[in-house]
Amino acid sequence: MALGKIKADTLEHSTAGSIATNYVVNGSAKQWLQYNQETPAVTGSFNVSSVSDDSTGNFTTSLTNNVSSTSNIAVTGLSNQDSGDSTRRGIAFKRDAGGTFNTGQYPVDVVDMGNGSSNSDQKFNFTLLHGDLA
């Protein structure tokens, strides 16, 4: 069976209007991850080849398909213990000697702001990457 290709500059909906396809391509997440570091287990993902549990509150996400450059991406995330937990936690994406941030992976540092700003394993970790794939 031959595979085809669809080329279009605009997508049009019958009642909602139209949008240029570059907004769809450039505005779509290139990677997302749901990760339980307590287990540890990936509970959902897209474009993730593996996750390594590096230490308490630290893990590294490896991509199936690399990004073109680390200077033209945005990685965001959040972390929580359970649905009733109101403790503030921060996720940092390291680009220094503490972790290797390159076109194929990025390290994550989960800091528990309610526990003396120490690192902690969390049940719910979510990350999202936007940018250009290689």
PDB file of C-alpha atoms in Angstrom:
ATOM      1  CA  MET A   1       0.000   0.000   0.000  1.00  0.00           C
ATOM      2  CA  ALA A   2       1.351   3.414  -0.939  1.00  0.00           C
ATOM      3  CA  LEU A   3       1.409   6.131   1.687  1.00  0.00           C
ATOM      4  CA  GLY A   4       0.123   9.526   0.699  1.00  0.00           C
ATOM      5  CA  LYS A   5       0.811  13.063   1.763  1.00  0.00           C
ATOM      6  CA  ILE A   6      -1.640  15.840   2.450  1.00  0.00           C
ATOM      7  CA  LYS A   7      -0.407  19.372   1.824  1.00  0.00           C
ATOM      8  CA  ALA A   8      -2.433  22.306   3.034  1.00  0.00           C
ATOM      9  CA  ASP A   9      -1.772  25.877   4.110  1.00  0.00           C
ATOM     10  CA  THR A  10      -5.148  26.343   5.772  1.00  0.00           C
ATOM     11  CA  LEU A  11      -7.606  24.195   7.702  1.00  0.00           C
ATOM     12  CA  GLU A  12     -11.228  25.248   7.503  1.00  0.00           C
ATOM     13  CA  HIS A  13     -14.119  24.209   9.731  1.00  0.00           C
ATOM     14  CA  SER A  14     -17.671  24.390   8.374  1.00  0.00           C
ATOM     15  CA  THR A  15     -18.853  26.796  11.112  1.00  0.00           C
ATOM     16  CA  ALA A  16     -15.823  27.800  13.228  1.00  0.00           C
ATOM     17  CA  GLY A  17     -13.704  29.467  10.548  1.00  0.00           C
ATOM     18  CA  SER A  18     -10.207  28.637   9.382  1.00  0.00           C
ATOM     19  CA  ILE A  19      -6.636  28.607  10.669  1.00  0.00           C
ATOM     20  CA  ALA A  20      -3.242  28.470   8.971  1.00  0.00           C
ATOM     21  CA  THR A  21      -1.585  25.070   9.376  1.00  0.00           C
ATOM     22  CA  ASN A  22       1.632  26.628  10.703  1.00  0.00           C
ATOM     23  CA  TYR A  23      -0.288  27.495  13.904  1.00  0.00           C
ATOM     24  CA  VAL A  24      -1.192  23.827  14.310  1.00  0.00           C
ATOM     25  CA  VAL A  25       2.362  22.620  13.636  1.00  0.00           C
ATOM     26  CA  ASN A  26       4.128  25.275  15.737  1.00  0.00           C
ATOM     27  CA  GLY A  27       1.525  25.426  18.494  1.00  0.00           C
ATOM     28  CA  SER A  28       1.296  21.709  19.239  1.00  0.00           C
ATOM     29  CA  ALA A  29       3.189  20.152  22.127  1.00  0.00           C
ATOM     30  CA  LYS A  30       6.125  18.085  20.890  1.00  0.00           C
ATOM     31  CA  GLN A  31       6.339  16.075  24.129  1.00  0.00           C
ATOM     32  CA  TRP A  32       4.293  15.534  27.293  1.00  0.00           C
ATOM     33  CA  LEU A  33       4.778  13.326  30.318  1.00  0.00           C
ATOM     34  CA  GLN A  34       2.831  12.081  33.344  1.00  0.00           C
ATOM     35  CA  TYR A  35       5.268  10.474  35.778  1.00  0.00           C
ATOM     36  CA  ASN A  36       4.861   8.917  39.228  1.00  0.00           C
ATOM     37  CA  GLN A  37       8.286   9.119  40.853  1.00  0.00           C
ATOM     38  CA  GLU A  38       7.137   7.211  43.950  1.00  0.00           C
ATOM     39  CA  THR A  39       6.578   3.980  41.985  1.00  0.00           C
ATOM     40  CA  PRO A  40       8.492   5.015  39.677  1.00  0.00           C
ATOM     41  CA  ALA A  41       6.342   4.676  36.571  1.00  0.00           C
ATOM     42  CA  VAL A  42       5.391   6.613  33.467  1.00  0.00           C
ATOM     43  CA  THR A  43       1.591   6.849  33.602  1.00  0.00           C
ATOM     44  CA  GLY A  44       1.175   8.610  30.264  1.00  0.00           C
ATOM     45  CA  SER A  45       3.406  10.165  27.635  1.00  0.00           C
ATOM     46  CA  PHE A  46       4.001  11.334  24.098  1.00  0.00           C
ATOM     47  CA  ASN A  47       7.456  11.410  22.446  1.00  0.00           C
ATOM     48  CA  VAL A  48       9.136   9.973  25.568  1.00  0.00           C
ATOM     49  CA  SER A  49      11.508   7.040  25.104  1.00  0.00           C
ATOM     50  CA  SER A  50      12.380   6.657  28.793  1.00  0.00           C
ATOM     51  CA  VAL A  51      12.531   8.328  32.203  1.00  0.00           C
ATOM     52  CA  SER A  52      15.401   7.688  34.603  1.00  0.00           C
ATOM     53  CA  ASP A  53      14.872   8.119  38.343  1.00  0.00           C
ATOM     54  CA  ASP A  54      18.163   9.830  39.204  1.00  0.00           C
ATOM     55  CA  SER A  55      17.678  10.545  42.927  1.00  0.00           C
ATOM     56  CA  THR A  56      15.094  11.947  45.354  1.00  0.00           C
ATOM     57  CA  GLY A  57      13.142  14.572  43.434  1.00  0.00           C
ATOM     58  CA  ASN A  58      15.331  14.286  40.347  1.00  0.00           C
ATOM     59  CA  PHE A  59      14.562  12.505  37.104  1.00  0.00           C
ATOM     60  CA  THR A  60      15.602  12.787  33.468  1.00  0.00           C
ATOM     61  CA  THR A  61      13.196  12.602  30.535  1.00  0.00           C
ATOM     62  CA  SER A  62      14.613  11.207  27.271  1.00  0.00           C
ATOM     63  CA  LEU A  63      12.867  12.011  24.000  1.00  0.00           C
ATOM     64  CA  THR A  64      11.978   9.562  21.242  1.00  0.00           C
ATOM     65  CA  ASN A  65      12.439  12.320  18.638  1.00  0.00           C
ATOM     66  CA  ASN A  66      14.991  15.008  19.477  1.00  0.00           C
ATOM     67  CA  VAL A  67      14.341  18.743  19.308  1.00  0.00           C
ATOM     68  CA  SER A  68      16.342  20.815  16.822  1.00  0.00           C
ATOM     69  CA  SER A  69      17.930  23.082  19.435  1.00  0.00           C
ATOM     70  CA  THR A  70      17.769  23.677  23.190  1.00  0.00           C
ATOM     71  CA  SER A  71      17.635  27.443  22.622  1.00  0.00           C
ATOM     72  CA  ASN A  72      14.269  27.381  20.814  1.00  0.00           C
ATOM     73  CA  ILE A  73      12.128  25.295  23.168  1.00  0.00           C
ATOM     74  CA  ALA A  74       9.969  25.852  26.207  1.00  0.00           C
ATOM     75  CA  VAL A  75       9.581  23.166  28.875  1.00  0.00           C
ATOM     76  CA  THR A  76       7.014  23.616  31.637  1.00  0.00           C
ATOM     77  CA  GLY A  77       5.787  21.414  34.430  1.00  0.00           C
ATOM     78  CA  LEU A  78       4.012  20.970  37.710  1.00  0.00           C
ATOM     79  CA  SER A  79       4.114  18.481  40.530  1.00  0.00           C
ATOM     80  CA  ASN A  80       1.729  17.378  43.282  1.00  0.00           C
ATOM     81  CA  GLN A  81       1.313  14.550  45.779  1.00  0.00           C
ATOM     82  CA  ASP A  82      -2.467  13.971  45.523  1.00  0.00           C
ATOM     83  CA  SER A  83      -5.693  15.746  44.664  1.00  0.00           C
ATOM     84  CA  GLY A  84      -6.154  17.189  48.179  1.00  0.00           C
ATOM     85  CA  ASP A  85      -2.544  18.338  48.563  1.00  0.00           C
ATOM     86  CA  SER A  86      -2.105  22.122  48.590  1.00  0.00           C
ATOM     87  CA  THR A  87       1.663  22.151  49.219  1.00  0.00           C
ATOM     88  CA  ARG A  88       3.517  24.334  46.735  1.00  0.00           C
ATOM     89  CA  ARG A  89       6.147  22.542  44.679  1.00  0.00           C
ATOM     90  CA  GLY A  90       8.429  23.864  42.029  1.00  0.00           C
ATOM     91  CA  ILE A  91       9.875  22.083  39.048  1.00  0.00           C
ATOM     92  CA  ALA A  92      13.200  23.292  37.697  1.00  0.00           C
ATOM     93  CA  PHE A  93      14.686  22.295  34.372  1.00  0.00           C
ATOM     94  CA  LYS A  94      18.463  22.353  34.820  1.00  0.00           C
ATOM     95  CA  ARG A  95      20.858  23.510  32.115  1.00  0.00           C
ATOM     96  CA  ASP A  96      23.973  23.562  34.281  1.00  0.00           C
ATOM     97  CA  ALA A  97      26.446  21.040  35.695  1.00  0.00           C
ATOM     98  CA  GLY A  98      23.651  19.556  37.809  1.00  0.00           C
ATOM     99  CA  GLY A  99      22.052  17.938  34.781  1.00  0.00           C
ATOM    100  CA  THR A 100      22.453  17.359  31.077  1.00  0.00           C
ATOM    101  CA  PHE A 101      19.986  19.428  29.060  1.00  0.00           C
ATOM    102  CA  ASN A 102      20.419  18.634  25.387  1.00  0.00           C
ATOM    103  CA  THR A 103      18.359  18.023  22.264  1.00  0.00           C
ATOM    104  CA  GLY A 104      17.506  14.479  23.367  1.00  0.00           C
ATOM    105  CA  GLN A 105      16.829  14.820  27.101  1.00  0.00           C
ATOM    106  CA  TYR A 106      16.199  17.184  29.977  1.00  0.00           C
ATOM    107  CA  PRO A 107      16.643  16.765  33.739  1.00  0.00           C
ATOM    108  CA  VAL A 108      13.879  17.693  36.192  1.00  0.00           C
ATOM    109  CA  ASP A 109      14.385  18.859  39.777  1.00  0.00           C
ATOM    110  CA  VAL A 110      11.241  18.722  42.003  1.00  0.00           C
ATOM    111  CA  VAL A 111      11.498  21.021  45.037  1.00  0.00           C
ATOM    112  CA  ASP A 112       8.973  20.811  47.886  1.00  0.00           C
ATOM    113  CA  MET A 113       8.442  24.463  48.884  1.00  0.00           C
ATOM    114  CA  GLY A 114       6.474  23.413  51.980  1.00  0.00           C
ATOM    115  CA  ASN A 115       9.238  21.161  53.290  1.00  0.00           C
ATOM    116  CA  GLY A 116      12.207  23.490  53.655  1.00  0.00           C
ATOM    117  CA  SER A 117      12.745  23.652  49.873  1.00  0.00           C
ATOM    118  CA  SER A 118      14.125  20.117  49.781  1.00  0.00           C
ATOM    119  CA  ASN A 119      13.832  17.711  46.865  1.00  0.00           C
ATOM    120  CA  SER A 120      11.024  15.172  47.092  1.00  0.00           C
ATOM    121  CA  ASP A 121       9.560  12.322  45.048  1.00  0.00           C
ATOM    122  CA  GLN A 122       6.013  13.157  44.006  1.00  0.00           C
ATOM    123  CA  LYS A 123       3.169  10.981  42.803  1.00  0.00           C
ATOM    124  CA  PHE A 124       2.056  13.376  40.062  1.00  0.00           C
ATOM    125  CA  ASN A 125       4.665  15.037  37.818  1.00  0.00           C
ATOM    126  CA  PHE A 126       3.625  16.614  34.541  1.00  0.00           C
ATOM    127  CA  THR A 127       5.930  18.122  31.901  1.00  0.00           C
ATOM    128  CA  LEU A 128       5.239  19.658  28.512  1.00  0.00           C
ATOM    129  CA  LEU A 129       7.677  20.680  25.759  1.00  0.00           C
ATOM    130  CA  HIS A 130       7.063  23.072  22.873  1.00  0.00           C
ATOM    131  CA  GLY A 131       9.568  23.779  20.119  1.00  0.00           C
ATOM    132  CA  ASP A 132      10.852  22.435  16.830  1.00  0.00           C
ATOM    133  CA  LEU A 133      11.692  18.786  16.296  1.00  0.00           C
ATOM    134  CA  ALA A 134      14.973  17.933  14.582  1.00  0.00           C
TER     135      ALA A 134
END
